[in-house]
Coordinates of C-alpha atoms in Angstrom, one line a residue:
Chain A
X1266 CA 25.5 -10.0 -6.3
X1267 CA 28.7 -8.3 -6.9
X1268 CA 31.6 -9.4 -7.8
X1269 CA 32.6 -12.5 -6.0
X1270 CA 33.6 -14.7 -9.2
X1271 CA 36.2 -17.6 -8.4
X1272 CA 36.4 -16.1 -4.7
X1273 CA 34.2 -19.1 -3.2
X1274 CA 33.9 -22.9 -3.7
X1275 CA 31.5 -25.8 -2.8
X1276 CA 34.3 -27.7 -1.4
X1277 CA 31.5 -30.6 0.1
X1278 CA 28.3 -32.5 -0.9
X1279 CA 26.7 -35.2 0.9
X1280 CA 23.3 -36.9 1.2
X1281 CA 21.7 -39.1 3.3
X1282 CA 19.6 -42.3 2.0
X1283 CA 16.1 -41.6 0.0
X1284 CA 13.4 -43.9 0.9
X1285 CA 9.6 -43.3 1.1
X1286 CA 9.7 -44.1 4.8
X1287 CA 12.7 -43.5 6.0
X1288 CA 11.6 -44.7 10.0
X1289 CA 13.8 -41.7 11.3
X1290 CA 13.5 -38.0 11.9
X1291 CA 14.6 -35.2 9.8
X1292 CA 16.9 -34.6 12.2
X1293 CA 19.2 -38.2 11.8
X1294 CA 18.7 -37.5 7.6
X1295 CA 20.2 -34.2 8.1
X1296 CA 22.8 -35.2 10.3
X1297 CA 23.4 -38.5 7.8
X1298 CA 24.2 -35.7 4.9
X1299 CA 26.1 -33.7 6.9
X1300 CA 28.5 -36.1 7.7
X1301 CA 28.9 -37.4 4.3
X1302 CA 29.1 -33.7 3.4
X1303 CA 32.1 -32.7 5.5
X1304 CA 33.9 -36.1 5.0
X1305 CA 33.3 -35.1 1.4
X1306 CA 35.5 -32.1 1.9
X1307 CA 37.8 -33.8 4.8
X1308 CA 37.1 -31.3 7.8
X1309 CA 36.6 -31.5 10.9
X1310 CA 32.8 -31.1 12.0
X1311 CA 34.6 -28.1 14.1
X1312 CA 35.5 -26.6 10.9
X1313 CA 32.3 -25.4 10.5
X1314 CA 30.9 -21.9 11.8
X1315 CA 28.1 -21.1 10.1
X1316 CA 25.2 -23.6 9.7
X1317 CA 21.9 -22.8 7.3
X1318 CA 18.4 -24.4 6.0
X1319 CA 15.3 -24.1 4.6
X1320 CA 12.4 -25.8 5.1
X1321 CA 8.7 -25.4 5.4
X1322 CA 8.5 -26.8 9.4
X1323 CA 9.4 -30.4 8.1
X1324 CA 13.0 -30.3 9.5
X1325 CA 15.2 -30.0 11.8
X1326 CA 16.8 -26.3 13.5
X1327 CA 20.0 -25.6 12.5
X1328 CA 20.8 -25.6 16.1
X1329 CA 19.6 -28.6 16.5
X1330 CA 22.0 -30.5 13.7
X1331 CA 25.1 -28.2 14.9
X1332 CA 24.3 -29.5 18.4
X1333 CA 24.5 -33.4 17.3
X1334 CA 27.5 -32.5 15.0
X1335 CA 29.4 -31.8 18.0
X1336 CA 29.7 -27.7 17.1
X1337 CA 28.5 -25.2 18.8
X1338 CA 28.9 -22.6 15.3
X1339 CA 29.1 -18.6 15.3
X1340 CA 25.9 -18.1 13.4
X1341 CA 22.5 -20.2 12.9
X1342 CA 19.7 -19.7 10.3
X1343 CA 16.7 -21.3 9.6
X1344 CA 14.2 -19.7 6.9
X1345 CA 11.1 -20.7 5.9
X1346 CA 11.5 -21.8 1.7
X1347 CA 11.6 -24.2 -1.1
X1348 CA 12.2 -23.8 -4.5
X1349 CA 15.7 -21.2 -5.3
X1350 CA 16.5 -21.9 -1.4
X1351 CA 20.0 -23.2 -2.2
X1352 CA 21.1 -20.4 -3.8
X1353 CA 20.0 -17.7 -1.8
X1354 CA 21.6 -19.4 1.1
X1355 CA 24.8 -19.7 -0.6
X1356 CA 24.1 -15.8 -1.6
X1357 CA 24.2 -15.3 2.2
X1358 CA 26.9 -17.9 3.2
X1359 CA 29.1 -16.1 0.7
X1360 CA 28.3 -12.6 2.1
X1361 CA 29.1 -13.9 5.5
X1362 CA 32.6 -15.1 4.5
X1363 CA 32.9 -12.4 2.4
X1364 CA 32.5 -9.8 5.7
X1365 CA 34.9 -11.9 7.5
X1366 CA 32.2 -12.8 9.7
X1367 CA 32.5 -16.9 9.1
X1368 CA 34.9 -19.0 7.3
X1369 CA 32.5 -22.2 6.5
X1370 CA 29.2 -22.4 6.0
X1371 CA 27.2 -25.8 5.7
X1372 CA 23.8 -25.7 4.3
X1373 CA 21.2 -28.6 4.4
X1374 CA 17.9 -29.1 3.6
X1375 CA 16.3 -32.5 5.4
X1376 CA 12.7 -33.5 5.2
X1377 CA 10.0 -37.0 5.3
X1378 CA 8.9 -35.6 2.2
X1379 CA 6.4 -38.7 2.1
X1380 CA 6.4 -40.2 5.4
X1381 CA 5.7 -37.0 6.7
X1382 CA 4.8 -33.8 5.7
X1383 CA 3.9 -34.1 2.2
X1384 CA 3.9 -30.6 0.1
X1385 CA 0.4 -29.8 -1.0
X1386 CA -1.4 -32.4 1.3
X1387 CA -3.0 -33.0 4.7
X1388 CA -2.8 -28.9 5.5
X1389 CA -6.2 -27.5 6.8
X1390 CA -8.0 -25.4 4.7
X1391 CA -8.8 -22.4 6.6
X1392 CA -4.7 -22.4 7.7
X1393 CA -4.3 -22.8 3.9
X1394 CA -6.6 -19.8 3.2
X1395 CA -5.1 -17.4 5.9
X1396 CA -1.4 -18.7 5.5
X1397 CA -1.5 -18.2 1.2
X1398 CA -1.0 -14.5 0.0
X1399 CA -4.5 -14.5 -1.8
X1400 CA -5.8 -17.6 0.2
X1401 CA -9.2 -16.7 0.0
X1402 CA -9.2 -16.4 -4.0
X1403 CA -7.7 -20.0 -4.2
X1404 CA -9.2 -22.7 -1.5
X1405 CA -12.6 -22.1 -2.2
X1406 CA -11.8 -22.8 -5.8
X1407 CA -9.8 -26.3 -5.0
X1408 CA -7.0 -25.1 -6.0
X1409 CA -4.4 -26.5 -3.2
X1410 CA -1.9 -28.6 -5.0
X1411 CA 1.6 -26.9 -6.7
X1412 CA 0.8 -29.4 -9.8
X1413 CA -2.8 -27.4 -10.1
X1414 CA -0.6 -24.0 -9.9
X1415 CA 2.1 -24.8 -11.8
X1416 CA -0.5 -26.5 -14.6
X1417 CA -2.1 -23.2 -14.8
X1418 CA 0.8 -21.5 -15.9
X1419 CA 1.6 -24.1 -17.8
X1420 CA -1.2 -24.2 -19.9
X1421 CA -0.9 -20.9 -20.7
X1422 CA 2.3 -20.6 -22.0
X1423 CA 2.1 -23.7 -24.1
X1424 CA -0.8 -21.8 -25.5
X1425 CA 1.6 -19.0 -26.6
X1426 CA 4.5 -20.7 -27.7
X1427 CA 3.1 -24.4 -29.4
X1428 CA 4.8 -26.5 -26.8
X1429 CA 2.7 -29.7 -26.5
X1430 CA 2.3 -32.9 -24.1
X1431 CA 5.2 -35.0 -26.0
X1432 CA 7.5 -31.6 -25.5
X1433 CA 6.9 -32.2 -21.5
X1434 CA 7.2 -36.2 -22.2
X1435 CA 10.9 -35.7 -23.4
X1436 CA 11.9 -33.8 -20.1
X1437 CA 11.0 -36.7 -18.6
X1438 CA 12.4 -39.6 -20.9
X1439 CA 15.7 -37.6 -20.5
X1440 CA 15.5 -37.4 -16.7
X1441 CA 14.1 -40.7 -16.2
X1442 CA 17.1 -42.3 -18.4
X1443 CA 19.9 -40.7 -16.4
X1444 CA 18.1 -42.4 -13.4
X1445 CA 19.0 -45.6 -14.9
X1446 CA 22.8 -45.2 -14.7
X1447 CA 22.5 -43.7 -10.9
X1448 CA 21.7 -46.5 -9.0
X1449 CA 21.3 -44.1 -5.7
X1450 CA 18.0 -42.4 -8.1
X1451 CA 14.4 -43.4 -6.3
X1452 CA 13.8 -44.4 -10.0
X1453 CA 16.5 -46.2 -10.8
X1454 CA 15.2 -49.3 -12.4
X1455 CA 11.9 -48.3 -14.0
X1456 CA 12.7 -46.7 -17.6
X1457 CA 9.8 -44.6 -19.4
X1458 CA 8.9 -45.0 -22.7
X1459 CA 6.7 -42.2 -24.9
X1460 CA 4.1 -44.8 -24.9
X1461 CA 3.8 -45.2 -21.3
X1462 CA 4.5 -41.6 -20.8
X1463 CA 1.2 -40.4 -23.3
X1464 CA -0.7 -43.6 -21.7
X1465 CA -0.6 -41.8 -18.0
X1466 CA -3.8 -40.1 -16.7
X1467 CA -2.9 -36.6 -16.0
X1468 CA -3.7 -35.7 -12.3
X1469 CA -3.6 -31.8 -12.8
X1470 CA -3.5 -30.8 -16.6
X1471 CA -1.2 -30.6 -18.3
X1472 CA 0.4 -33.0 -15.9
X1473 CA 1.0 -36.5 -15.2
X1474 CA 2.6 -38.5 -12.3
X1475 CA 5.6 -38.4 -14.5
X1476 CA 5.8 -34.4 -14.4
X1477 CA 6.0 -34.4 -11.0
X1478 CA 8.6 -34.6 -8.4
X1479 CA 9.1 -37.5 -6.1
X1480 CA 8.2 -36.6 -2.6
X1481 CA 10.4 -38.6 -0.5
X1482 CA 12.3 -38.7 2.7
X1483 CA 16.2 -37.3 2.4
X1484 CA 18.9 -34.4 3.8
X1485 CA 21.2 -33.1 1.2
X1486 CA 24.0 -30.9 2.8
X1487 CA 26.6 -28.6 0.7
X1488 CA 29.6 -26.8 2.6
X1489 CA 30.4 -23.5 1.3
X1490 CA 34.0 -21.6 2.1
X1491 CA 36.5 -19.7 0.1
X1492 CA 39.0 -20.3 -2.5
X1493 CA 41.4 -19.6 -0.1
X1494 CA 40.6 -22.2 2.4
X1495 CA 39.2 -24.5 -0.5
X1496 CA 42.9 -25.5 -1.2
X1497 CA 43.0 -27.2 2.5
X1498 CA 40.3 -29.3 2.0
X1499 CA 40.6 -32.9 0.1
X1500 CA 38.1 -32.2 -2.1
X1501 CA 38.1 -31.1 -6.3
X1502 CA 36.9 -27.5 -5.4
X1503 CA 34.1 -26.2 -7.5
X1504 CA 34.5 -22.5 -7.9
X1505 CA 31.1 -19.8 -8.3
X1506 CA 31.8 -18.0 -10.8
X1507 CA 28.2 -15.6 -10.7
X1508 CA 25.4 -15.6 -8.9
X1509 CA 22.0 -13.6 -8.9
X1510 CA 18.3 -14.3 -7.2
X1511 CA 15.9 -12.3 -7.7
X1512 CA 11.5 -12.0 -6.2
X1513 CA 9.5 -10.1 -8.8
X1514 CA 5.8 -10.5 -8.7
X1515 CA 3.1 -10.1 -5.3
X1516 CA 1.5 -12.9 -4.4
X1517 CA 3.3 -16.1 -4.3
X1518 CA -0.1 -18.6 -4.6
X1519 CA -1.9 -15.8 -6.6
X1520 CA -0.2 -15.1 -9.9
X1521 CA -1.8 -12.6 -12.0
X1522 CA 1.1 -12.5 -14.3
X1523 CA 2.3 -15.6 -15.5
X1524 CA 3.7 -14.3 -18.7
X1525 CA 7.1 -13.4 -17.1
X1526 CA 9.0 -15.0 -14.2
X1527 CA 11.5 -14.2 -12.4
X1528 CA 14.1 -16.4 -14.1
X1529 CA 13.5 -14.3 -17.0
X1530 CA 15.4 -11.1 -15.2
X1531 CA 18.1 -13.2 -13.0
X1532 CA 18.9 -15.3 -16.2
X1533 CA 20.6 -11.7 -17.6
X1534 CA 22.1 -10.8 -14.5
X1535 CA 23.7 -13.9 -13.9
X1536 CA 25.8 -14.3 -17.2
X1537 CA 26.9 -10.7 -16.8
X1538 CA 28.3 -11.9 -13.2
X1539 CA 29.9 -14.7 -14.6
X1540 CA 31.3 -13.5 -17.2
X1541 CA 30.1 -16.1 -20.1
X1542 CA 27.2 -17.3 -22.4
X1543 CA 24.6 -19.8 -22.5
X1544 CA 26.6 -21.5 -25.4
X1545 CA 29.9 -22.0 -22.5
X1546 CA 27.5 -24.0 -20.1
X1547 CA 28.1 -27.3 -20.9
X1548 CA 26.1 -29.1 -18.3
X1549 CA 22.9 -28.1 -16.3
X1550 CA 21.1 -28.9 -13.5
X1551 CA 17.8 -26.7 -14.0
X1552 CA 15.1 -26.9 -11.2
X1553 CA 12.7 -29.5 -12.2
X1554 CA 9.5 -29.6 -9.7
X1555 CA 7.6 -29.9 -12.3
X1556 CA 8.8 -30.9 -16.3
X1557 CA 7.1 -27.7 -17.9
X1558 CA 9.0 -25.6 -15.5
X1559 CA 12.6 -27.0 -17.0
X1560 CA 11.4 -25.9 -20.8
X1561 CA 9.9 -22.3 -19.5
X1562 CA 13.5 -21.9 -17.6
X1563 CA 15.8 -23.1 -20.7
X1564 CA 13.4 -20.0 -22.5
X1565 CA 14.6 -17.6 -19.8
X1566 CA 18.6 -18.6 -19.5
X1567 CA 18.8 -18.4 -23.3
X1568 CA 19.5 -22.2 -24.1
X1569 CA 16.6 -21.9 -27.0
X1570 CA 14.8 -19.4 -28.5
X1571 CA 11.2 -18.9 -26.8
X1572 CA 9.2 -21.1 -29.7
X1573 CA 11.9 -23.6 -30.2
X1574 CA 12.0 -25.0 -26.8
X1575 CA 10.2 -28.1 -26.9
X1576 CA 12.3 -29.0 -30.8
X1577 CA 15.4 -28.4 -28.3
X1578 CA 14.2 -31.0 -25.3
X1579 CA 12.8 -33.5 -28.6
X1580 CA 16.2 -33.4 -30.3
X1581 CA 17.5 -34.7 -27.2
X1582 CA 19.9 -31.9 -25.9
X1583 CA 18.4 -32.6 -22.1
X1584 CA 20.4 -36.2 -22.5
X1585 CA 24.0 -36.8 -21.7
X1586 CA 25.6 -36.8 -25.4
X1587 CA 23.4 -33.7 -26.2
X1588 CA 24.3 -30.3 -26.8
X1589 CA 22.8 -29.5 -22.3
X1590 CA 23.1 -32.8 -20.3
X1591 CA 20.4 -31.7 -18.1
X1592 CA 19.5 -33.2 -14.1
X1593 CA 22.1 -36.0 -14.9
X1594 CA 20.9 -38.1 -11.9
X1595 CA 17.7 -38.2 -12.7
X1596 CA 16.4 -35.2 -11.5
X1597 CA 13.9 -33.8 -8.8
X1598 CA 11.3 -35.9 -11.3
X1599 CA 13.2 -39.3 -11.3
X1600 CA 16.3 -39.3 -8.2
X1601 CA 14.6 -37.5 -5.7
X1602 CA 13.4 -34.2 -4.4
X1603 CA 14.9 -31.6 -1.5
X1604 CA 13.6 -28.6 -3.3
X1605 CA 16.6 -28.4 -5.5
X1606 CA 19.4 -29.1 -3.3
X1607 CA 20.0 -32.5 -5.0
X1608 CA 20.6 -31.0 -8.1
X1609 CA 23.3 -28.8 -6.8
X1610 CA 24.9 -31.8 -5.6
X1611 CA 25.0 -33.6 -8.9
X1612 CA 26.6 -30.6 -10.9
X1613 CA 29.3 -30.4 -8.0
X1614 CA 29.9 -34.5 -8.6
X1615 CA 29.7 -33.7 -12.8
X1616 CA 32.1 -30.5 -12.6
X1617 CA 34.7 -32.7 -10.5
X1618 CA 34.4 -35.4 -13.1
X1619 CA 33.8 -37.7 -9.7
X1620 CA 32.1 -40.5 -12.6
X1621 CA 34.7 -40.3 -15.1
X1622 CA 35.2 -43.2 -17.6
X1623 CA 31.2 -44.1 -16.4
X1624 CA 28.1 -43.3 -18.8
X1625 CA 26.9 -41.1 -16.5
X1626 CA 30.0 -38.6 -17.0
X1627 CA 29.8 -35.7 -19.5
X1628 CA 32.7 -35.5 -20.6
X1629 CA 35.6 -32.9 -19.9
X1630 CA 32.7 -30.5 -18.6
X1631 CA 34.4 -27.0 -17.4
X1632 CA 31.1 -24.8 -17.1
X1633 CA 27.7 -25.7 -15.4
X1634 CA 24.4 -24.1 -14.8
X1635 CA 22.3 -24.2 -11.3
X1636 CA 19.2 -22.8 -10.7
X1637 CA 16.4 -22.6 -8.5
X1638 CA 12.6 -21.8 -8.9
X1639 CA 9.4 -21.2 -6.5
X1640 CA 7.1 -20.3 -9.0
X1641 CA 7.2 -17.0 -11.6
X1642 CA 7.6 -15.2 -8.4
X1643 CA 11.2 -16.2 -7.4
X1644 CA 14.3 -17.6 -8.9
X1645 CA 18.0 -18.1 -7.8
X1646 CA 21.1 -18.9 -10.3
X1647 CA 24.8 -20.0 -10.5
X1648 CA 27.0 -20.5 -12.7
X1649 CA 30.4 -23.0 -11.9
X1650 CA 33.4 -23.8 -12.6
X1651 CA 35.4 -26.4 -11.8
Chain B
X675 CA -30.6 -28.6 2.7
X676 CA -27.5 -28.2 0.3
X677 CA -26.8 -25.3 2.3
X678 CA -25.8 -27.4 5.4
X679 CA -23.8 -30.0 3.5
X680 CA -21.6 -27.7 1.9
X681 CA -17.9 -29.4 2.4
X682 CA -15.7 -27.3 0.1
X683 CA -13.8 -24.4 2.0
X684 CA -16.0 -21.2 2.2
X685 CA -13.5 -18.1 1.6
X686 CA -12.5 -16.6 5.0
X687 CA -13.0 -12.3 5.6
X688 CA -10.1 -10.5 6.8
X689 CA -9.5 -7.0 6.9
X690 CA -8.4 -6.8 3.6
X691 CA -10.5 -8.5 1.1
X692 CA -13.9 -8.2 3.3
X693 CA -15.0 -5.8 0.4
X694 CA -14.7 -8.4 -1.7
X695 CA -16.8 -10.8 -0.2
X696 CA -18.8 -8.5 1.4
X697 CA -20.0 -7.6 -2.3
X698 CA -19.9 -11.0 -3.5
X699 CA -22.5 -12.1 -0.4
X700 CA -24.6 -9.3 -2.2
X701 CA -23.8 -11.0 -5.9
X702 CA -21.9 -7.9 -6.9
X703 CA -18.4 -7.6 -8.2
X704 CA -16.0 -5.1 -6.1
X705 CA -12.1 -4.1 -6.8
X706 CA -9.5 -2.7 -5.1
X707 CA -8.4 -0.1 -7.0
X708 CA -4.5 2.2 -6.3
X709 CA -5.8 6.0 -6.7
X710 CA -2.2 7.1 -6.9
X711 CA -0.9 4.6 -10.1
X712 CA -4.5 4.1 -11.3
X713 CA -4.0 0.2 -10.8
X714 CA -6.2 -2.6 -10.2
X715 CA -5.3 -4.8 -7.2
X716 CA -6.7 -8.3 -7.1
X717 CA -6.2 -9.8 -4.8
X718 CA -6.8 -6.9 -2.9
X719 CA -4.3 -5.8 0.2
X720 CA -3.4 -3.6 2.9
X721 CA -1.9 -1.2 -0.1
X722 CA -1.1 -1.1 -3.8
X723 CA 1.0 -4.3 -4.9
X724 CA 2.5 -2.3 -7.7
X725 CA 3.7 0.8 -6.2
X726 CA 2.7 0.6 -2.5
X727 CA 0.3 3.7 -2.0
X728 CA -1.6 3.5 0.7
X729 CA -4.1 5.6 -1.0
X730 CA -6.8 2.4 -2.0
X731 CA -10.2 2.5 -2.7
X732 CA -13.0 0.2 -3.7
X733 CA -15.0 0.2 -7.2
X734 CA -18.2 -1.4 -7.7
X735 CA -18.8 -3.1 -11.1
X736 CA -22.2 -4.8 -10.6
X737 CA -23.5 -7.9 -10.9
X738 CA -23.5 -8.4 -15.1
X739 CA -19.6 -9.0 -15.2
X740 CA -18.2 -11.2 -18.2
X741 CA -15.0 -12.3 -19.1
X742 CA -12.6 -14.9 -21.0
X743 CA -10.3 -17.9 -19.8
X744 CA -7.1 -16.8 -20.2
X745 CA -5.5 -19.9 -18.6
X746 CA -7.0 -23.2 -16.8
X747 CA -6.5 -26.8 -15.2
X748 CA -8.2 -29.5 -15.0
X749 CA -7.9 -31.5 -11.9
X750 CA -8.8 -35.0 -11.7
X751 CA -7.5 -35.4 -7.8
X752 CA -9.3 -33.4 -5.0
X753 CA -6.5 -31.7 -2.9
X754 CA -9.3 -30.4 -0.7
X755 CA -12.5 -31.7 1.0
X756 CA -15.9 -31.3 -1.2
X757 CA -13.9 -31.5 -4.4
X758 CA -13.7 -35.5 -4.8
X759 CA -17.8 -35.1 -5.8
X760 CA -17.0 -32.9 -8.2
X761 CA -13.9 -34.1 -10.6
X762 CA -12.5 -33.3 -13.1
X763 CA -12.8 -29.4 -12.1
X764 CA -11.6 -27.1 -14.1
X765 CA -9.9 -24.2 -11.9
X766 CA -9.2 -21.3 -14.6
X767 CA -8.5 -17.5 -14.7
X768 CA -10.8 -15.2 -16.3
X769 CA -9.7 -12.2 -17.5
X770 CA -12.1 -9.3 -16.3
X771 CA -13.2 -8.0 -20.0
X772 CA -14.2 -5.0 -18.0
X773 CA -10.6 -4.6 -16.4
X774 CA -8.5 -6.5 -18.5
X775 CA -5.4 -6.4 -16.2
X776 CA -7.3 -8.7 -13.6
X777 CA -7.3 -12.0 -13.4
X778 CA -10.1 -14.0 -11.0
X779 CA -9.2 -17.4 -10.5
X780 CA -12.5 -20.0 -10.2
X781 CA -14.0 -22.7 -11.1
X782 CA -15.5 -22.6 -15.1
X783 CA -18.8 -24.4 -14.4
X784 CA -21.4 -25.9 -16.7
X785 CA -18.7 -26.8 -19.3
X786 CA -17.3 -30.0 -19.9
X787 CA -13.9 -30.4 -19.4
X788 CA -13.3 -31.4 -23.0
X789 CA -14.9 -27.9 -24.5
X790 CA -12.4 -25.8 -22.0
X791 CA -10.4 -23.4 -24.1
X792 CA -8.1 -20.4 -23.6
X793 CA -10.3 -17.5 -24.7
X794 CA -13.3 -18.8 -23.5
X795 CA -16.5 -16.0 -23.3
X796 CA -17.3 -16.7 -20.2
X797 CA -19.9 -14.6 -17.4
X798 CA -20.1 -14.4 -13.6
X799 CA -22.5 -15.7 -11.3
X800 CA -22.7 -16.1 -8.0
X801 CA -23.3 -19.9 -5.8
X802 CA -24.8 -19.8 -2.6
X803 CA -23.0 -21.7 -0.6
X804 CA -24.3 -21.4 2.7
X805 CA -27.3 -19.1 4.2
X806 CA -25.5 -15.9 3.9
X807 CA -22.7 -16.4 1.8
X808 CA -22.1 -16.3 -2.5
X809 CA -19.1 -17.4 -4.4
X810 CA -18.3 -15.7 -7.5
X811 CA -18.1 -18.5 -10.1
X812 CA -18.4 -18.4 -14.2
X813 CA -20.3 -20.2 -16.9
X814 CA -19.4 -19.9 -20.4
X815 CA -21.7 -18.0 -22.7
X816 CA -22.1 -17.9 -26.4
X817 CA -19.0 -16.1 -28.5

């Protein structure tokens, strides 16, 4: 993107409650997190014009929440996605403000991610084959579940670079042990240990129910307006100070080339835009479907040296206390899941320093990291301020 | 007959990779190939995926095709029907030693999920999996 640094602010956050059967509709989650969202930010739910999500028909329409929200906005979107979502719609929420075309843009992402429609289960097969770019070279193989694709690359690159089960295992410990001072984190309560981490039968190789994200019901909303009008709202705001998103290979369920993703190129791009270094980001929240996908993306936004990731994540850098307090909620792997849009949330909380004098505040934190992922083929980054 | 109790999803024709199934029904090994950047295309589509030439053809390589892993999974879960009498599969890519800039996901069979490895000789053969259909598939072979 060009350069819109400090000119725009997450001025809201909000979510609804996370359960595994929530007994209500995407809609009422959404509706719960937009709420919180825009009392988060003290508006009006007239404030808002614009109104976004993403989904993968599991939610609600845009319409649909503005309608129950008592708004009738200027401008509606739904698009079909998961993983780097967030930031692509605040890439067009921003553009949209930016044109003059909308002053405040909320964004949500609601979903019975178990009750209901659970990623990588229940689909038909033939859909599966015809709706997949490359369907036809993957069903037939049983290849159908994201933890069977993402292992695949996986495998490889811990092939090339010496990363090994216990590397993955400390992604976890460190997410799983934030989720034990967030009481609100679908984990909260059940600590992991090494032991019981290495003791877990792997579902898809190299991974074990531990690498994987919770699937669980929740809406997660984020209002987006700028600096300008940021100052009216009650809120801490938290400034964007770069942004970039980026698709680079063809087939989305058919990678050929899973020696380069696309964080690789957007990681450049964004520091540029923002005008700072790896070394300035003092807190992260890194996309964490899966736990090998959080070491592959600290490679690609320059936190360590491609080699020396999985010493970084052992040394305990990924904790808060370390040199990257990483997913300090617990993560998409141990608070819950909304491709993504949870962790945007937290880094919003952490930049306002809404936990200070808590153990789950790192401390005096100026600069954090946000980034999205939907396989090799597609990332989306920020960088904030507060 | 194993032919009638065959559960797994059979791969579905369409107007853009009927070459390669066509072939495969025949237990031969077809790609796609860009005449305009010199590219192979797998999967194949309705133009070149690297510089969108609409000027594709289709090469034959016969039916003795080898290659090696060049990355795998094993999956102890079926995600789809006819898999849970066959775990743990191991779902790999083999790189094409013939073409070494294609990659053909499958299933690595004959090989016990222990003796899987990245770089992995394997070779191609083809499953009947119903009266007039093949599935390329790949068992390993000596290094």
């Amino acid at each position: 993107m060009g350069n819109i640094s400090n000119r725009y602010a997450i001025v809201g956050v909000g979510e609804s409650e996370r359960s595994r059967k929530s007994g209500t509709t995407p809609l009422h989650l959404a509706l719960d997190a937009a709420r919180a969202a825009i009392e988060d930010a003290g508006l009006n739910a007239t404030d808002i014009d614009g109104v976004m999500n993403y989904n993968t028909n599991d939610s609600c329409t845009s319409h649909e929440l503005a309608t129950y929200l008592g708004v009738r906005p200027k401008y509606v979107k739904d698009i079909q996605g998961g993983g780097s979502s967030t930031e692509m719609l605040i890439g067009d929420a921003i553009s949209l403000i930016e044109s003059g075309m909308l002053n405040t843009v909320l964004i949500y992402r609601s979903m019975n991610g178990a009750s209901g429609q659970r990623v990588g289960r229940g689909y038909d097969p033939d859909m599966l084959q015809t709706a997949l770019s490359g369907g036809s070279f993957i069903m037939p193989y049983g290849s159908a579940s994201p933890s069977q694709w993402f292992g695949m690359y996986a495998t490889r690159h811990m092939h090339e670079t010496g990363i090994r089960k216990e590397h993955l295992g400390h992604v976890c410990l460190s997410f799983y042990d934030h989720a034990q001072r967030n009481p609100n984190a679908f984990l909260h309560g059940k600590p992991l240990t090494m032991e019981d981490y290495l003791a877990t039968p792997d579902i898809s190789s190299p991974f074990n129910i531990h690498d994987s994200c919770l699937e669980l019901d929740e809406g997660n909303a984020i209002i987006v307006t700028s600096a300008e009008r940021a100052k009216d709202c009650k809120s801490k705001p938290v400034y964007i100070m770069g942004m970039s998103l980026r698709q680079t290979h063809p087939h989305v369920h058919y990678w050929n080339d899973i020696d380069q993703v696309a964080a690789d190129y957007v990681g450049e791009e964004l520091y540029q835009n923002a005008g700072v270094k790896p070394e300035d980001v003092q807190v992260a929240a890194i996309y964490d479907c899966f736990s090998w996908v959080v070491l592959r993306q600290l490679e690609a936004y320059g936190f360590a040296p491609r080699g020396e990731v999985g010493d970084f994540v052992a040394e305990g850098n990924l904790r808060i206390g370390g040199k990257l307090p990483t997913n300090t909620a617990g993560g998409m792997l141990a608070e819950g899941y909304t491709h993504g849009m949870n962790n945007a949330i937290e880094i919003v909380r952490q930049l306002r320093h809404e936990y200070k004098g808590t153990d789950r505040q790192v401390e005096d934190c100026e600069i954090g990291i946000c980034t999205g992922w939907s396989g090799p083929d597609i990332a989306g980054a920020m960088i904030l301020r507060n | 007959m194993t032919t009638m109790t065959y559960q797994k999803p059979v791969p579905l024709k369409d107007q853009d990779n009927k070459a390669y199934w066509d072939a495969a029904d025949e237990h031969q090994l077809a790609l796609q190939k860009c005449k305009d950047c010199n590219t192979y295309a797998h999967p194949p589509g309705p133009s070149c995926s690297k510089c969108g030439s609409k000027n594709v053809s289709w090469e034959h390589f016969g039916d003795e095709v080898t290659a090696t892993i060049y990355s795998y999974v094993i999956s102890y879960r079926p995600f789809l029907p006819g898999f849970q009498d066959d775990l743990p599969t191991i779902i790999a890519l083999a790189k094409l030693d013939q073409v070494p800039e294609v990659k053909i996901m499958c299933n690595v069979l004959n090989c016990d999920e222990k003796d899987i490895r990245i770089g992995m000789p394997v070779q191609m053969i083809w499953e009947n999996i119903t009266e007039d259909r093949a599935l390329p598939q790949w068992i390993p072979i000596e290094d």
